[in-house]
Amino acid sequence: SSRRRHTRCSRWSRGLGDVYKRQVLDLAFVYEPPTTSELVARQVTKIPLLLVSSDPSATIETALRDNYLMVDWGRSFSITHASFVEDRCVPRAHCSSGSMALDLLLSRGGSCYLAQQMVEPHLAASELYPVAGAPVIERHSYAVFRTGNENTDLIQSILRGL
């Protein structure tokens, strides 16, 4: 059996927990809301993630098996993704950024889950193709703010405007 060479793409990202505790941030937008009673998380939007491929004839099986890029879209994505792919998937690379995965996909081919808005121009230009029958996985974004924040009225006004 041949061993696949795995590449890991990552970018450094600082957690917000300490920033909240020091009360230097009134409002943040995140994909994975913190679980603490000191913070309120409100869902802002849903982001559809599509399985796309550089191969127009890719099936779910070939997309997950051949040159699959695994993007770290967060805990909820990982759970949904794992239940769907089961043991059919051996990623050639792991990326913490959708834009890095898109660059790899466009330059070297393969398949991965990417945000619909991110891939629409590439789908329209026939550079990427949706994988037929693959489930769309939704990712949510959240507005997070401290309970008892002195700017709660302003924050609520901002959130109503979204």
GROMACS .gro file of N, CA and C in nm, residues 74-145:
model
  216
   74GLY      N    1  -1.423   2.422   1.177
   74GLY     CA    2  -1.471   2.426   1.315
   74GLY      C    3  -1.531   2.295   1.362
   75ARG      N    4  -1.564   2.293   1.488
   75ARG     CA    5  -1.612   2.173   1.556
   75ARG      C    6  -1.741   2.118   1.495
   76SER      N    7  -1.841   2.204   1.473
   76SER     CA    8  -1.969   2.155   1.421
   76SER      C    9  -1.953   2.098   1.280
   77PHE      N   10  -1.871   2.161   1.197
   77PHE     CA   11  -1.844   2.107   1.063
   77PHE      C   12  -1.777   1.971   1.074
   78SER      N   13  -1.678   1.961   1.162
   78SER     CA   14  -1.605   1.835   1.176
   78SER      C   15  -1.697   1.720   1.214
   79ILE      N   16  -1.792   1.747   1.303
   79ILE     CA   17  -1.886   1.642   1.345
   79ILE      C   18  -1.975   1.600   1.228
   80THR      N   19  -2.032   1.697   1.157
   80THR     CA   20  -2.119   1.666   1.043
   80THR      C   21  -2.040   1.597   0.933
   81HIS      N   22  -1.921   1.648   0.904
   81HIS     CA   23  -1.834   1.592   0.800
   81HIS      C   24  -1.799   1.447   0.833
   82ALA      N   25  -1.762   1.421   0.956
   82ALA     CA   26  -1.722   1.285   0.996
   82ALA      C   27  -1.838   1.187   0.980
   83SER      N   28  -1.960   1.231   1.012
   83SER     CA   29  -2.074   1.140   0.999
   83SER      C   30  -2.106   1.111   0.852
   84PHE      N   31  -2.075   1.205   0.765
   84PHE     CA   32  -2.100   1.187   0.622
   84PHE      C   33  -1.991   1.104   0.554
   85VAL      N   34  -1.865   1.138   0.579
   85VAL     CA   35  -1.757   1.071   0.505
   85VAL      C   36  -1.718   0.937   0.564
   86GLU      N   37  -1.747   0.916   0.691
   86GLU     CA   38  -1.710   0.793   0.761
   86GLU      C   39  -1.563   0.766   0.739
   87ASP      N   40  -1.528   0.650   0.683
   87ASP     CA   41  -1.386   0.618   0.663
   87ASP      C   42  -1.345   0.627   0.516
   88ARG      N   43  -1.424   0.698   0.436
   88ARG     CA   44  -1.396   0.708   0.292
   88ARG      C   45  -1.293   0.815   0.259
   89CYS      N   46  -1.246   0.889   0.356
   89CYS     CA   47  -1.167   1.009   0.329
   89CYS      C   48  -1.028   1.001   0.389
   90VAL      N   49  -0.927   1.022   0.304
   90VAL     CA   50  -0.789   1.037   0.349
   90VAL      C   51  -0.737   1.166   0.286
   91PRO      N   52  -0.744   1.278   0.360
   91PRO     CA   53  -0.704   1.406   0.300
   91PRO      C   54  -0.556   1.410   0.263
   92ARG      N   55  -0.526   1.475   0.151
   92ARG     CA   56  -0.385   1.495   0.114
   92ARG      C   57  -0.326   1.614   0.188
   93ALA      N   58  -0.414   1.702   0.238
   93ALA     CA   59  -0.369   1.820   0.311
   93ALA      C   60  -0.478   1.865   0.407
   94HIS      N   61  -0.437   1.928   0.515
   94HIS     CA   62  -0.528   1.989   0.612
   94HIS      C   63  -0.499   2.139   0.612
   95CYS      N   64  -0.603   2.220   0.599
   95CYS     CA   65  -0.586   2.366   0.597
   95CYS      C   66  -0.676   2.430   0.701
   96SER      N   67  -0.628   2.533   0.764
   96SER     CA   68  -0.709   2.606   0.861
   96SER      C   69  -0.778   2.726   0.797
   97SER      N   70  -0.755   2.747   0.668
   97SER     CA   71  -0.810   2.863   0.599
   97SER      C   72  -0.874   2.820   0.467
   98GLY      N   73  -0.998   2.863   0.446
   98GLY     CA   74  -1.065   2.835   0.321
   98GLY      C   75  -0.994   2.896   0.201
   99SER      N   76  -0.940   3.016   0.218
   99SER     CA   77  -0.872   3.082   0.105
   99SER      C   78  -0.743   3.009   0.068
  100MET      N   79  -0.674   2.954   0.168
  100MET     CA   80  -0.554   2.874   0.137
  100MET      C   81  -0.592   2.747   0.063
  101ALA      N   82  -0.701   2.684   0.108
  101ALA     CA   83  -0.748   2.562   0.041
  101ALA      C   84  -0.791   2.593  -0.103
  102LEU      N   85  -0.859   2.705  -0.123
  102LEU     CA   86  -0.901   2.744  -0.257
  102LEU      C   87  -0.780   2.763  -0.348
  103ASP      N   88  -0.677   2.831  -0.298
  103ASP     CA   89  -0.555   2.849  -0.377
  103ASP      C   90  -0.492   2.715  -0.415
  104LEU      N   91  -0.485   2.622  -0.319
  104LEU     CA   92  -0.430   2.489  -0.347
  104LEU      C   93  -0.515   2.416  -0.449
  105LEU      N   94  -0.646   2.424  -0.432
  105LEU     CA   95  -0.739   2.356  -0.522
  105LEU      C   96  -0.724   2.407  -0.665
  106LEU      N   97  -0.715   2.538  -0.680
  106LEU     CA   98  -0.703   2.596  -0.814
  106LEU      C   99  -0.567   2.569  -0.878
  107SER      N  100  -0.462   2.561  -0.797
  107SER     CA  101  -0.328   2.541  -0.853
  107SER      C  102  -0.291   2.394  -0.871
  108ARG      N  103  -0.343   2.306  -0.785
  108ARG     CA  104  -0.302   2.165  -0.790
  108ARG      C  105  -0.416   2.066  -0.812
  109GLY      N  106  -0.538   2.117  -0.813
  109GLY     CA  107  -0.652   2.028  -0.835
  109GLY      C  108  -0.693   1.956  -0.708
  110GLY      N  109  -0.804   1.887  -0.717
  110GLY     CA  110  -0.855   1.812  -0.604
  110GLY      C  111  -0.997   1.853  -0.571
  111SER      N  112  -1.034   1.831  -0.447
  111SER     CA  113  -1.167   1.866  -0.402
  111SER      C  114  -1.165   1.904  -0.255
  112CYS      N  115  -1.264   1.981  -0.213
  112CYS     CA  116  -1.280   2.018  -0.073
  112CYS      C  117  -1.411   2.091  -0.052
  113TYR      N  118  -1.448   2.105   0.075
  113TYR     CA  119  -1.565   2.183   0.111
  113TYR      C  120  -1.523   2.328   0.125
  114LEU      N  121  -1.591   2.416   0.051
  114LEU     CA  122  -1.564   2.560   0.057
  114LEU      C  123  -1.695   2.637   0.064
  115ALA      N  124  -1.687   2.759   0.114
  115ALA     CA  125  -1.804   2.844   0.126
  115ALA      C  126  -1.859   2.876  -0.014
  116GLN      N  127  -1.991   2.865  -0.027
  116GLN     CA  128  -2.056   2.889  -0.156
  116GLN      C  129  -2.018   3.024  -0.215
  117GLN      N  130  -2.021   3.127  -0.134
  117GLN     CA  131  -1.989   3.261  -0.184
  117GLN      C  132  -1.845   3.267  -0.237
  118MET      N  133  -1.756   3.191  -0.175
  118MET     CA  134  -1.616   3.190  -0.214
  118MET      C  135  -1.596   3.123  -0.351
  119VAL      N  136  -1.676   3.019  -0.380
  119VAL     CA  137  -1.654   2.942  -0.503
  119VAL      C  138  -1.743   2.982  -0.618
  120GLU      N  139  -1.846   3.063  -0.595
  120GLU     CA  140  -1.939   3.098  -0.703
  120GLU      C  141  -1.870   3.150  -0.829
  121PRO      N  142  -1.773   3.242  -0.819
  121PRO     CA  143  -1.708   3.288  -0.944
  121PRO      C  144  -1.633   3.176  -1.015
  122HIS      N  145  -1.577   3.083  -0.940
  122HIS     CA  146  -1.501   2.972  -0.999
  122HIS      C  147  -1.594   2.867  -1.060
  123LEU      N  148  -1.713   2.852  -1.002
  123LEU     CA  149  -1.814   2.764  -1.061
  123LEU      C  150  -1.863   2.824  -1.193
  124ALA      N  151  -1.890   2.954  -1.192
  124ALA     CA  152  -1.939   3.022  -1.313
  124ALA      C  153  -1.835   3.019  -1.425
  125ALA      N  154  -1.706   3.022  -1.389
  125ALA     CA  155  -1.599   3.020  -1.488
  125ALA      C  156  -1.557   2.878  -1.526
  126SER      N  157  -1.626   2.779  -1.474
  126SER     CA  158  -1.594   2.637  -1.498
  126SER      C  159  -1.451   2.601  -1.457
  127GLU      N  160  -1.405   2.665  -1.352
  127GLU     CA  161  -1.275   2.629  -1.293
  127GLU      C  162  -1.295   2.524  -1.184
  128LEU      N  163  -1.411   2.527  -1.120
  128LEU     CA  164  -1.450   2.429  -1.018
  128LEU      C  165  -1.590   2.381  -1.049
  129TYR      N  166  -1.623   2.264  -0.993
  129TYR     CA  167  -1.753   2.202  -1.021
  129TYR      C  168  -1.811   2.147  -0.891
  130PRO      N  169  -1.942   2.163  -0.871
  130PRO     CA  170  -2.003   2.102  -0.753
  130PRO      C  171  -2.004   1.950  -0.770
  131VAL      N  172  -1.983   1.879  -0.660
  131VAL     CA  173  -1.986   1.733  -0.664
  131VAL      C  174  -2.132   1.691  -0.646
  132ALA      N  175  -2.188   1.628  -0.746
  132ALA     CA  176  -2.329   1.590  -0.745
  132ALA      C  177  -2.359   1.494  -0.630
  133GLY      N  178  -2.468   1.524  -0.559
  133GLY     CA  179  -2.514   1.437  -0.451
  133GLY      C  180  -2.449   1.460  -0.316
  134ALA      N  181  -2.346   1.544  -0.313
  134ALA     CA  182  -2.278   1.571  -0.185
  134ALA      C  183  -2.365   1.662  -0.100
  135PRO      N  184  -2.373   1.636   0.030
  135PRO     CA  185  -2.455   1.723   0.115
  135PRO      C  186  -2.393   1.861   0.130
  136VAL      N  187  -2.479   1.961   0.139
  136VAL     CA  188  -2.435   2.096   0.173
  136VAL      C  189  -2.428   2.100   0.325
  137ILE      N  190  -2.315   2.145   0.379
  137ILE     CA  191  -2.299   2.155   0.523
  137ILE      C  192  -2.303   2.303   0.560
  138GLU      N  193  -2.390   2.338   0.654
  138GLU     CA  194  -2.403   2.479   0.692
  138GLU      C  195  -2.310   2.513   0.807
  139ARG      N  196  -2.245   2.626   0.793
  139ARG     CA  197  -2.161   2.682   0.899
  139ARG      C  198  -2.231   2.810   0.943
  140HIS      N  199  -2.230   2.835   1.072
  140HIS     CA  200  -2.297   2.953   1.126
  140HIS      C  201  -2.194   3.054   1.177
  141SER      N  202  -2.229   3.180   1.166
  141SER     CA  203  -2.147   3.284   1.229
  141SER      C  204  -2.229   3.346   1.342
  142TYR      N  205  -2.159   3.394   1.442
  142TYR     CA  206  -2.223   3.445   1.563
  142TYR      C  207  -2.165   3.581   1.602
  143ALA      N  208  -2.251   3.664   1.657
  143ALA     CA  209  -2.207   3.786   1.723
  143ALA      C  210  -2.196   3.753   1.872
  144VAL      N  211  -2.086   3.788   1.932
  144VAL     CA  212  -2.062   3.755   2.073
  144VAL      C  213  -2.031   3.884   2.148
  145PHE      N  214  -2.096   3.898   2.266
  145PHE     CA  215  -2.069   4.014   2.351
  145PHE      C  216  -2.087   3.973   2.496
   0.00000   0.00000   0.00000
